[in-house]
Amino acid sequence: MNILENIKQFKDQELLTHFSLVAQKEREAIATVVSYLSEIDQRKLYLKEAFPSLFSFVTQRFHYSEGAAYRRIQGARASRLFPEVLGLLSEGKINLMALSLIQPHLTKENGKGLIKSIMGKSKREVESILSGLSFKKINYRD
């Protein structure tokens, strides 16, 4: 029996319960992928594998789409400055899109506040926060 046929056998509540578990596993897997990429990037292992960049390593060797690779790499780089984002990703308190959007703006000074400000926010809400950061010079310190 294939996956789709198996899923069709679930009663409504059973389907929703299983989906909740699968979604949690996906969040945990994304956090794990991001943590691995962080270490691969730090060690520059992509060079040893004959790739000029982490981006080309992820897209060519592992066949991630360009957008998926970019978001994961941005998340990996953010996690080096603020390792706590891995737990937040795993718990679903922040999403990879939001993290990748703020990564270029993260500093030791504003990071904790900026990360806190994106918790539970959509892409548009995060873009609005970043717009305020750029135009109003908002101080996101703790």
mmCIF file of C-alpha atoms in Angstrom:
data_model
loop_
_atom_site.group_PDB
_atom_site.id
_atom_site.type_symbol
_atom_site.label_atom_id
_atom_site.label_comp_id
_atom_site.label_asym_id
_atom_site.label_seq_id
_atom_site.Cartn_x
_atom_site.Cartn_y
_atom_site.Cartn_z
ATOM 1 C CA MET A 1 0.000 0.000 0.000
ATOM 2 C CA ASN A 2 1.471 3.384 -0.936
ATOM 3 C CA ILE A 3 1.452 6.430 1.343
ATOM 4 C CA LEU A 4 -1.567 8.101 -0.255
ATOM 5 C CA GLU A 5 -3.647 4.922 -0.075
ATOM 6 C CA ASN A 6 -2.664 4.530 3.583
ATOM 7 C CA ILE A 7 -3.668 8.128 4.352
ATOM 8 C CA LYS A 8 -7.044 7.672 2.684
ATOM 9 C CA GLN A 9 -7.792 4.912 5.201
ATOM 10 C CA PHE A 10 -7.676 7.332 8.161
ATOM 11 C CA LYS A 11 -10.841 8.629 9.758
ATOM 12 C CA ASP A 12 -11.053 12.425 9.943
ATOM 13 C CA GLN A 13 -9.714 12.895 13.469
ATOM 14 C CA GLU A 14 -7.040 10.253 12.919
ATOM 15 C CA LEU A 15 -5.887 12.092 9.778
ATOM 16 C CA LEU A 16 -5.626 15.381 11.666
ATOM 17 C CA THR A 17 -3.740 13.756 14.531
ATOM 18 C CA HIS A 18 -1.270 12.073 12.189
ATOM 19 C CA PHE A 19 -0.782 15.282 10.242
ATOM 20 C CA SER A 20 0.059 17.131 13.446
ATOM 21 C CA LEU A 21 2.760 14.561 14.207
ATOM 22 C CA VAL A 22 4.176 14.667 10.682
ATOM 23 C CA ALA A 23 4.272 18.482 10.709
ATOM 24 C CA GLN A 24 6.210 18.398 13.996
ATOM 25 C CA LYS A 25 8.668 15.880 12.555
ATOM 26 C CA GLU A 26 9.147 18.139 9.534
ATOM 27 C CA ARG A 27 9.970 21.134 11.757
ATOM 28 C CA GLU A 28 12.462 19.000 13.675
ATOM 29 C CA ALA A 29 14.011 17.772 10.423
ATOM 30 C CA ILE A 30 14.398 21.334 9.121
ATOM 31 C CA ALA A 31 16.139 22.382 12.329
ATOM 32 C CA THR A 32 18.461 19.382 11.982
ATOM 33 C CA VAL A 33 19.253 20.180 8.332
ATOM 34 C CA VAL A 34 19.978 23.796 9.284
ATOM 35 C CA SER A 35 22.313 22.698 12.085
ATOM 36 C CA TYR A 36 24.210 20.364 9.741
ATOM 37 C CA LEU A 37 24.538 23.097 7.135
ATOM 38 C CA SER A 38 25.881 25.452 9.765
ATOM 39 C CA GLU A 39 28.692 23.051 10.595
ATOM 40 C CA ILE A 40 29.371 22.202 6.937
ATOM 41 C CA ASP A 41 29.578 25.936 6.201
ATOM 42 C CA GLN A 42 31.852 26.646 9.157
ATOM 43 C CA ARG A 43 34.236 23.844 8.159
ATOM 44 C CA LYS A 44 33.918 24.781 4.456
ATOM 45 C CA LEU A 45 33.423 21.119 3.616
ATOM 46 C CA TYR A 46 31.781 22.037 0.311
ATOM 47 C CA LEU A 47 35.250 23.061 -0.926
ATOM 48 C CA LYS A 48 36.599 19.598 -0.141
ATOM 49 C CA GLU A 49 33.733 18.219 -2.205
ATOM 50 C CA ALA A 50 34.787 20.444 -5.169
ATOM 51 C CA PHE A 51 31.937 22.964 -4.897
ATOM 52 C CA PRO A 52 32.724 26.690 -4.937
ATOM 53 C CA SER A 53 30.018 27.579 -2.411
ATOM 54 C CA LEU A 54 27.651 26.066 0.109
ATOM 55 C CA PHE A 55 24.792 27.160 -2.140
ATOM 56 C CA SER A 56 26.075 25.187 -5.134
ATOM 57 C CA PHE A 57 26.799 22.214 -2.846
ATOM 58 C CA VAL A 58 23.219 22.148 -1.572
ATOM 59 C CA THR A 59 21.531 22.786 -4.923
ATOM 60 C CA GLN A 60 23.707 20.559 -7.100
ATOM 61 C CA ARG A 61 24.632 17.732 -4.759
ATOM 62 C CA PHE A 62 21.369 17.474 -2.812
ATOM 63 C CA HIS A 63 18.981 18.900 -5.430
ATOM 64 C CA TYR A 64 17.367 21.515 -3.213
ATOM 65 C CA SER A 65 15.596 24.271 -5.105
ATOM 66 C CA GLU A 66 17.410 27.587 -5.075
ATOM 67 C CA GLY A 67 14.867 29.114 -2.691
ATOM 68 C CA ALA A 68 14.959 26.174 -0.295
ATOM 69 C CA ALA A 69 18.760 26.151 -0.313
ATOM 70 C CA TYR A 70 18.942 29.898 0.295
ATOM 71 C CA ARG A 71 16.525 29.787 3.254
ATOM 72 C CA ARG A 72 18.349 26.882 4.884
ATOM 73 C CA ILE A 73 21.752 28.508 4.436
ATOM 74 C CA GLN A 74 20.492 31.800 5.867
ATOM 75 C CA GLY A 75 19.024 29.858 8.788
ATOM 76 C CA ALA A 76 22.333 28.054 9.288
ATOM 77 C CA ARG A 77 24.236 31.321 9.392
ATOM 78 C CA ALA A 78 21.757 32.825 11.834
ATOM 79 C CA SER A 79 22.098 29.772 14.062
ATOM 80 C CA ARG A 80 25.839 30.306 14.373
ATOM 81 C CA LEU A 81 25.214 33.689 15.997
ATOM 82 C CA PHE A 82 22.128 32.574 17.895
ATOM 83 C CA PRO A 83 21.974 28.778 18.396
ATOM 84 C CA GLU A 84 18.620 29.111 20.152
ATOM 85 C CA VAL A 85 16.923 29.605 16.775
ATOM 86 C CA LEU A 86 17.297 25.865 16.155
ATOM 87 C CA GLY A 87 15.003 25.101 19.061
ATOM 88 C CA LEU A 88 12.567 27.798 17.956
ATOM 89 C CA LEU A 89 12.485 26.308 14.444
ATOM 90 C CA SER A 90 11.955 22.823 15.833
ATOM 91 C CA GLU A 91 9.130 24.022 18.081
ATOM 92 C CA GLY A 92 7.467 25.985 15.273
ATOM 93 C CA LYS A 93 7.836 29.291 17.119
ATOM 94 C CA ILE A 94 9.653 30.779 14.134
ATOM 95 C CA ASN A 95 9.652 29.590 10.556
ATOM 96 C CA LEU A 96 12.495 29.264 8.119
ATOM 97 C CA MET A 97 11.212 32.032 5.851
ATOM 98 C CA ALA A 98 11.143 34.541 8.708
ATOM 99 C CA LEU A 99 14.585 33.496 9.902
ATOM 100 C CA SER A 100 16.068 33.786 6.418
ATOM 101 C CA LEU A 101 14.593 37.267 6.032
ATOM 102 C CA ILE A 102 16.131 38.623 9.227
ATOM 103 C CA GLN A 103 19.507 36.892 8.912
ATOM 104 C CA PRO A 104 21.219 39.707 6.951
ATOM 105 C CA HIS A 105 20.110 42.162 9.669
ATOM 106 C CA LEU A 106 21.127 40.131 12.723
ATOM 107 C CA THR A 107 23.854 41.443 14.955
ATOM 108 C CA LYS A 108 24.945 40.504 18.460
ATOM 109 C CA GLU A 109 23.303 43.729 19.644
ATOM 110 C CA ASN A 110 19.875 43.409 18.026
ATOM 111 C CA GLY A 111 19.577 39.659 17.505
ATOM 112 C CA LYS A 112 17.701 38.506 20.579
ATOM 113 C CA GLY A 113 15.123 41.253 20.271
ATOM 114 C CA LEU A 114 14.742 40.813 16.529
ATOM 115 C CA ILE A 115 14.336 37.052 16.875
ATOM 116 C CA LYS A 116 11.732 37.549 19.586
ATOM 117 C CA SER A 117 9.882 40.047 17.393
ATOM 118 C CA ILE A 118 9.420 37.525 14.546
ATOM 119 C CA MET A 119 8.058 34.690 16.669
ATOM 120 C CA GLY A 120 4.754 33.530 15.223
ATOM 121 C CA LYS A 121 4.868 36.110 12.442
ATOM 122 C CA SER A 122 4.083 35.671 8.755
ATOM 123 C CA LYS A 123 6.406 36.688 5.940
ATOM 124 C CA ARG A 124 4.533 39.959 5.438
ATOM 125 C CA GLU A 125 4.665 40.770 9.136
ATOM 126 C CA VAL A 126 8.418 40.100 9.211
ATOM 127 C CA GLU A 127 8.911 42.279 6.127
ATOM 128 C CA SER A 128 7.016 45.036 7.936
ATOM 129 C CA ILE A 129 9.265 44.658 10.995
ATOM 130 C CA LEU A 130 12.331 44.866 8.762
ATOM 131 C CA SER A 131 10.920 47.906 7.012
ATOM 132 C CA GLY A 132 10.602 49.584 10.382
ATOM 133 C CA LEU A 133 14.135 48.526 11.245
ATOM 134 C CA SER A 134 15.454 50.076 8.047
ATOM 135 C CA PHE A 135 13.463 53.289 8.033
ATOM 136 C CA LYS A 136 12.928 54.076 11.690
ATOM 137 C CA LYS A 137 16.215 52.711 13.034
ATOM 138 C CA ILE A 138 14.286 50.806 15.676
ATOM 139 C CA ASN A 139 16.485 49.445 18.437
ATOM 140 C CA TYR A 140 15.691 45.755 18.964
ATOM 141 C CA ARG A 141 17.821 45.250 22.052
ATOM 142 C CA ASP A 142 16.590 43.061 24.863
#
